[in-house]
Amino acid sequence: MPSRIAAAFILSVLLSSTISVSPSTPRDSIRKATVGKAIYFITNDDDNAVIALSINLDGTLSRGTITSTGGAGSNVLAVGGMTTQAPDALVAQSSLAIVDNNIFAVNAGSNTLSLMEISAKSPSALKIVGEPATLPGEFPNTVAVSKKNKLACVAMTGAKAGISCASFSTKGLGLMDNLRPFDLNQSTPPIGKFNTVSQTFFSTDESKLYTTVKGNPATNNTGFFSVFTVDHTNQLSAEDVRSSPNGTQILFGSTPIPDSPNHVFVTDRAFGAIVLFVDPETAKVDLVGKGIIEGQIATCWAAVSHITHSAFVTDGSIDRIVEMSLDNASVISKLDLFSNGDPGLIDLAVAGDFIYALSPGNDTDQAAVTVLDISGGQGSARQIQHFQLGDLGVNKNAQGMVALS
Ligand SMILES: *[C@@H]1O[C@H](CO)[C@@H](O)[C@H](O)[C@H]1NC(C)=O
Ligand SMILES: *[C@@H]1O[C@H](CO)[C@@H](O)[C@H](O)[C@H]1NC(C)=O
Ligand SMILES: *[C@@H]1O[C@H](CO)[C@@H](O)[C@H](O)[C@H]1NC(C)=O
Ligand SMILES: *[C@@H]1O[C@H](CO)[C@@H](O)[C@H](O)[C@H]1NC(C)=O
Ligand SMILES: *[C@@H]1O[C@H](CO)[C@@H](O)[C@H](O)[C@H]1NC(C)=O
């Protein structure tokens, strides 16, 4: 290996604590990898910050920056209410969102939403835009952004729970509108994991805001799937339509299904995942398919890939990735990652041929992002890097994952 390349390789080994690039196959040399530019997640610490990690041309991660959101993170209380919970401090998916070169991040401890701008020259350089917007509720844990409607909507899951939205521009966030309440009978911080909001996100055509809310099987309290509609003035409707699909219990991380405008893939922490159909007229939902993952403990986060046309889900208590069908949520493949030592995986994002999955670690193991290559199609996922984050000061409170394409 020429010395300059050798030096660059050694440098990248030094920058990332652990790197393992698999040998290239003939396919890799024919088809150039499709890669994103950077990934982002929040530390969710007292001084909340967005971590940005650049993506190399081979899909691996390098170099990180930390940029304060100007707000505070928080943690739900563990069941029983005596101790704080981490990992999965916010019991949520989409604790930050990305649209073009803007990042929106929740501050669960200060009841605000921050807007940040990504530098056009350097995807890991962020700066805050305007002041964080004050929210009309408590414990924001998930945010959705519509580019078409110039609308950012936040879900809160504390003592004052519900949805509020604001417009945004290059100058910053507008005023958050009135809270559309969810009656969850929660405290601030909430006592997780049951009876809390899981995720808010827009439909593919951005005409509807979907929100998943967990039930509590022990008290026969069903969760629900909420649908608000965006009206012709780009405002969210005051009232939502709620459904509790038969057989679901703890609806969690979700994603619209590409090329199926009315279908949504949703995890259910109680058993695996489902595919739902949202009636475009009534906004009521029907169960289309249900997939049970044998031996699962907490299947909560989901992302889809256009390349594999499948969903990938993670389990906070098992270090593996499960790939599922977008037709009916049946299991397509399972990839054990036990050898990298993480206690489990939470939020994940797909960028081109690669998946980036966050493990916040725990009291003894440092946080890490596992990078998987999925360029070979369904069933091909393989780990190419385990990028440890302890040097950046990231700990078990970390949450969220988005990628810049
Ligand atoms: C609301 O929460 C309180 C405190 O956790 C509990 O005692 C009460 O039974 C709950 N009410 C309902 C309607 O669930
Ligand atoms: C929940 O429902 C089941 C079946 O209907 C019933 O047997 C059980 O007693 C209920 N539990 C509670 C806490 O209401
Ligand atoms: C709900 O599902 C159960 C079994 O999974 C079935 O027996 C019941 O008829 C279903 N109810 C409705 C309203 O579809
Ligand atoms: C689920 O969908 C797959 C195709 O994605 C199909 O092969 C399989 O038979 C379906 N399973 C059920 C139970 O419908
Ligand atoms: C952290 O996770 C590792 C890997 O699962 C486990 O061996 C270790 O016991 C965990 N530490 C704590 C404090 O739970």
PDB file of C-alpha atoms in Angstrom, residues 209-338:
ATOM      1  CA  LEU A 209     -49.477  14.028  10.211  1.00  0.00           C
ATOM      2  CA  TYR A 210     -49.345  10.565  11.757  1.00  0.00           C
ATOM      3  CA  THR A 211     -48.536   9.948  15.431  1.00  0.00           C
ATOM      4  CA  THR A 212     -48.114   6.633  17.235  1.00  0.00           C
ATOM      5  CA  VAL A 213     -49.048   6.404  20.939  1.00  0.00           C
ATOM      6  CA  LYS A 214     -48.191   3.395  23.105  1.00  0.00           C
ATOM      7  CA  GLY A 215     -50.801   1.546  25.116  1.00  0.00           C
ATOM      8  CA  ASN A 216     -50.242  -0.469  28.263  1.00  0.00           C
ATOM      9  CA  PRO A 217     -51.064  -4.157  27.920  1.00  0.00           C
ATOM     10  CA  ALA A 218     -51.013  -4.662  31.719  1.00  0.00           C
ATOM     11  CA  THR A 219     -54.001  -2.328  32.188  1.00  0.00           C
ATOM     12  CA  ASN A 220     -55.727  -3.200  28.898  1.00  0.00           C
ATOM     13  CA  ASN A 221     -55.139   0.378  27.797  1.00  0.00           C
ATOM     14  CA  THR A 222     -54.921   0.372  24.011  1.00  0.00           C
ATOM     15  CA  GLY A 223     -52.555   2.744  22.285  1.00  0.00           C
ATOM     16  CA  PHE A 224     -53.607   4.532  19.118  1.00  0.00           C
ATOM     17  CA  PHE A 225     -52.577   5.771  15.695  1.00  0.00           C
ATOM     18  CA  SER A 226     -53.530   9.443  15.266  1.00  0.00           C
ATOM     19  CA  VAL A 227     -54.115  11.186  11.934  1.00  0.00           C
ATOM     20  CA  PHE A 228     -54.285  14.987  11.591  1.00  0.00           C
ATOM     21  CA  THR A 229     -54.835  16.608   8.187  1.00  0.00           C
ATOM     22  CA  VAL A 230     -52.986  19.631   6.820  1.00  0.00           C
ATOM     23  CA  ASP A 231     -55.528  22.156   5.500  1.00  0.00           C
ATOM     24  CA  HIS A 232     -55.287  24.474   2.473  1.00  0.00           C
ATOM     25  CA  THR A 233     -53.713  27.223   4.614  1.00  0.00           C
ATOM     26  CA  ASN A 234     -50.869  24.847   5.569  1.00  0.00           C
ATOM     27  CA  GLN A 235     -52.161  24.518   9.142  1.00  0.00           C
ATOM     28  CA  LEU A 236     -52.743  21.270  10.964  1.00  0.00           C
ATOM     29  CA  SER A 237     -56.397  20.392  11.690  1.00  0.00           C
ATOM     30  CA  ALA A 238     -57.587  20.954  15.278  1.00  0.00           C
ATOM     31  CA  GLU A 239     -58.997  17.433  15.618  1.00  0.00           C
ATOM     32  CA  ASP A 240     -57.459  14.088  14.737  1.00  0.00           C
ATOM     33  CA  VAL A 241     -58.909  10.690  13.846  1.00  0.00           C
ATOM     34  CA  ARG A 242     -57.688   7.879  16.114  1.00  0.00           C
ATOM     35  CA  SER A 243     -57.641   4.153  15.531  1.00  0.00           C
ATOM     36  CA  SER A 244     -56.465   1.247  17.653  1.00  0.00           C
ATOM     37  CA  PRO A 245     -55.781  -1.510  15.112  1.00  0.00           C
ATOM     38  CA  ASN A 246     -56.897  -4.927  16.314  1.00  0.00           C
ATOM     39  CA  GLY A 247     -54.105  -6.868  17.961  1.00  0.00           C
ATOM     40  CA  THR A 248     -51.702  -3.940  18.394  1.00  0.00           C
ATOM     41  CA  GLN A 249     -50.448  -2.938  21.837  1.00  0.00           C
ATOM     42  CA  ILE A 250     -47.354  -0.735  21.950  1.00  0.00           C
ATOM     43  CA  LEU A 251     -47.094   1.093  18.605  1.00  0.00           C
ATOM     44  CA  PHE A 252     -43.640   2.609  18.227  1.00  0.00           C
ATOM     45  CA  GLY A 253     -41.262   3.680  15.417  1.00  0.00           C
ATOM     46  CA  SER A 254     -42.762   3.954  11.970  1.00  0.00           C
ATOM     47  CA  THR A 255     -42.124   4.918   8.390  1.00  0.00           C
ATOM     48  CA  PRO A 256     -44.312   5.581   5.366  1.00  0.00           C
ATOM     49  CA  ILE A 257     -43.882   2.875   2.708  1.00  0.00           C
ATOM     50  CA  PRO A 258     -42.269   4.164  -0.512  1.00  0.00           C
ATOM     51  CA  ASP A 259     -44.507   3.963  -3.608  1.00  0.00           C
ATOM     52  CA  SER A 260     -47.558   3.058  -1.447  1.00  0.00           C
ATOM     53  CA  PRO A 261     -48.893   6.471  -0.440  1.00  0.00           C
ATOM     54  CA  ASN A 262     -51.497   5.145   2.025  1.00  0.00           C
ATOM     55  CA  HIS A 263     -49.468   2.400   3.696  1.00  0.00           C
ATOM     56  CA  VAL A 264     -47.329   2.691   6.808  1.00  0.00           C
ATOM     57  CA  PHE A 265     -44.888   0.268   8.427  1.00  0.00           C
ATOM     58  CA  VAL A 266     -45.082   0.425  12.259  1.00  0.00           C
ATOM     59  CA  THR A 267     -43.192  -1.492  14.937  1.00  0.00           C
ATOM     60  CA  ASP A 268     -45.037  -2.839  17.967  1.00  0.00           C
ATOM     61  CA  ARG A 269     -42.832  -3.312  20.991  1.00  0.00           C
ATOM     62  CA  ALA A 270     -45.038  -6.174  22.155  1.00  0.00           C
ATOM     63  CA  PHE A 271     -44.315  -8.529  19.226  1.00  0.00           C
ATOM     64  CA  GLY A 272     -42.606  -7.080  16.111  1.00  0.00           C
ATOM     65  CA  ALA A 273     -44.229  -4.942  13.430  1.00  0.00           C
ATOM     66  CA  ILE A 274     -47.341  -4.344  11.332  1.00  0.00           C
ATOM     67  CA  VAL A 275     -48.315  -2.812   8.019  1.00  0.00           C
ATOM     68  CA  LEU A 276     -51.258  -0.398   8.179  1.00  0.00           C
ATOM     69  CA  PHE A 277     -53.503   1.074   5.505  1.00  0.00           C
ATOM     70  CA  VAL A 278     -54.671   4.647   6.170  1.00  0.00           C
ATOM     71  CA  ASP A 279     -57.992   5.299   4.413  1.00  0.00           C
ATOM     72  CA  PRO A 280     -57.460   8.544   2.475  1.00  0.00           C
ATOM     73  CA  GLU A 281     -61.142   9.532   2.951  1.00  0.00           C
ATOM     74  CA  THR A 282     -61.906   8.648   6.572  1.00  0.00           C
ATOM     75  CA  ALA A 283     -58.325   8.665   7.970  1.00  0.00           C
ATOM     76  CA  LYS A 284     -59.190   5.428   9.820  1.00  0.00           C
ATOM     77  CA  VAL A 285     -56.547   2.713   9.710  1.00  0.00           C
ATOM     78  CA  ASP A 286     -56.765  -1.001   8.982  1.00  0.00           C
ATOM     79  CA  LEU A 287     -54.286  -3.741   9.736  1.00  0.00           C
ATOM     80  CA  VAL A 288     -52.840  -5.185   6.504  1.00  0.00           C
ATOM     81  CA  GLY A 289     -50.219  -7.545   7.905  1.00  0.00           C
ATOM     82  CA  LYS A 290     -48.627  -8.517  11.195  1.00  0.00           C
ATOM     83  CA  GLY A 291     -45.126  -9.918  11.690  1.00  0.00           C
ATOM     84  CA  ILE A 292     -44.046 -11.577  14.907  1.00  0.00           C
ATOM     85  CA  ILE A 293     -40.306 -11.624  15.639  1.00  0.00           C
ATOM     86  CA  GLU A 294     -39.436 -14.730  17.639  1.00  0.00           C
ATOM     87  CA  GLY A 295     -37.487 -13.961  20.811  1.00  0.00           C
ATOM     88  CA  GLN A 296     -37.793 -10.185  20.447  1.00  0.00           C
ATOM     89  CA  ILE A 297     -37.760  -7.998  23.562  1.00  0.00           C
ATOM     90  CA  ALA A 298     -38.257  -4.379  22.456  1.00  0.00           C
ATOM     91  CA  THR A 299     -38.681  -3.906  18.703  1.00  0.00           C
ATOM     92  CA  CYS A 300     -39.142  -0.142  18.525  1.00  0.00           C
ATOM     93  CA  TRP A 301     -37.315   1.560  15.630  1.00  0.00           C
ATOM     94  CA  ALA A 302     -37.763   1.228  11.872  1.00  0.00           C
ATOM     95  CA  ALA A 303     -36.313   2.546   8.615  1.00  0.00           C
ATOM     96  CA  VAL A 304     -36.964   1.579   4.992  1.00  0.00           C
ATOM     97  CA  SER A 305     -34.580   1.206   2.098  1.00  0.00           C
ATOM     98  CA  HIS A 306     -35.515   1.913  -1.530  1.00  0.00           C
ATOM     99  CA  ILE A 307     -32.641  -0.335  -2.585  1.00  0.00           C
ATOM    100  CA  THR A 308     -33.857  -3.463  -0.782  1.00  0.00           C
ATOM    101  CA  HIS A 309     -37.535  -2.397  -0.730  1.00  0.00           C
ATOM    102  CA  SER A 310     -37.765  -3.687   2.835  1.00  0.00           C
ATOM    103  CA  ALA A 311     -37.876  -2.365   6.387  1.00  0.00           C
ATOM    104  CA  PHE A 312     -35.104  -2.742   8.958  1.00  0.00           C
ATOM    105  CA  VAL A 313     -36.007  -2.794  12.656  1.00  0.00           C
ATOM    106  CA  THR A 314     -33.930  -2.696  15.819  1.00  0.00           C
ATOM    107  CA  ASP A 315     -34.460  -3.980  19.361  1.00  0.00           C
ATOM    108  CA  GLY A 316     -33.186  -1.917  22.303  1.00  0.00           C
ATOM    109  CA  SER A 317     -32.328  -5.099  24.196  1.00  0.00           C
ATOM    110  CA  ILE A 318     -30.915  -7.334  21.418  1.00  0.00           C
ATOM    111  CA  ASP A 319     -27.884  -6.474  19.289  1.00  0.00           C
ATOM    112  CA  ARG A 320     -29.241  -7.382  15.871  1.00  0.00           C
ATOM    113  CA  ILE A 321     -31.040  -6.010  12.800  1.00  0.00           C
ATOM    114  CA  VAL A 322     -34.194  -7.664  11.508  1.00  0.00           C
ATOM    115  CA  GLU A 323     -35.330  -7.075   7.921  1.00  0.00           C
ATOM    116  CA  MET A 324     -39.082  -7.248   7.264  1.00  0.00           C
ATOM    117  CA  SER A 325     -41.487  -7.218   4.310  1.00  0.00           C
ATOM    118  CA  LEU A 326     -43.218  -3.978   3.358  1.00  0.00           C
ATOM    119  CA  ASP A 327     -46.179  -6.060   2.112  1.00  0.00           C
ATOM    120  CA  ASN A 328     -47.120  -7.771   5.372  1.00  0.00           C
ATOM    121  CA  ALA A 329     -44.294  -7.299   7.939  1.00  0.00           C
ATOM    122  CA  SER A 330     -43.120 -10.910   7.639  1.00  0.00           C
ATOM    123  CA  VAL A 331     -39.473 -11.473   8.632  1.00  0.00           C
ATOM    124  CA  ILE A 332     -37.078 -11.577   5.631  1.00  0.00           C
ATOM    125  CA  SER A 333     -33.715 -11.875   7.398  1.00  0.00           C
ATOM    126  CA  LYS A 334     -31.981 -11.449  10.747  1.00  0.00           C
ATOM    127  CA  LEU A 335     -28.418 -10.282  11.263  1.00  0.00           C
ATOM    128  CA  ASP A 336     -26.846 -10.909  14.671  1.00  0.00           C
ATOM    129  CA  LEU A 337     -24.290  -8.271  15.670  1.00  0.00           C
ATOM    130  CA  PHE A 338     -23.439  -9.749  19.081  1.00  0.00           C
TER     131      PHE A 338
END
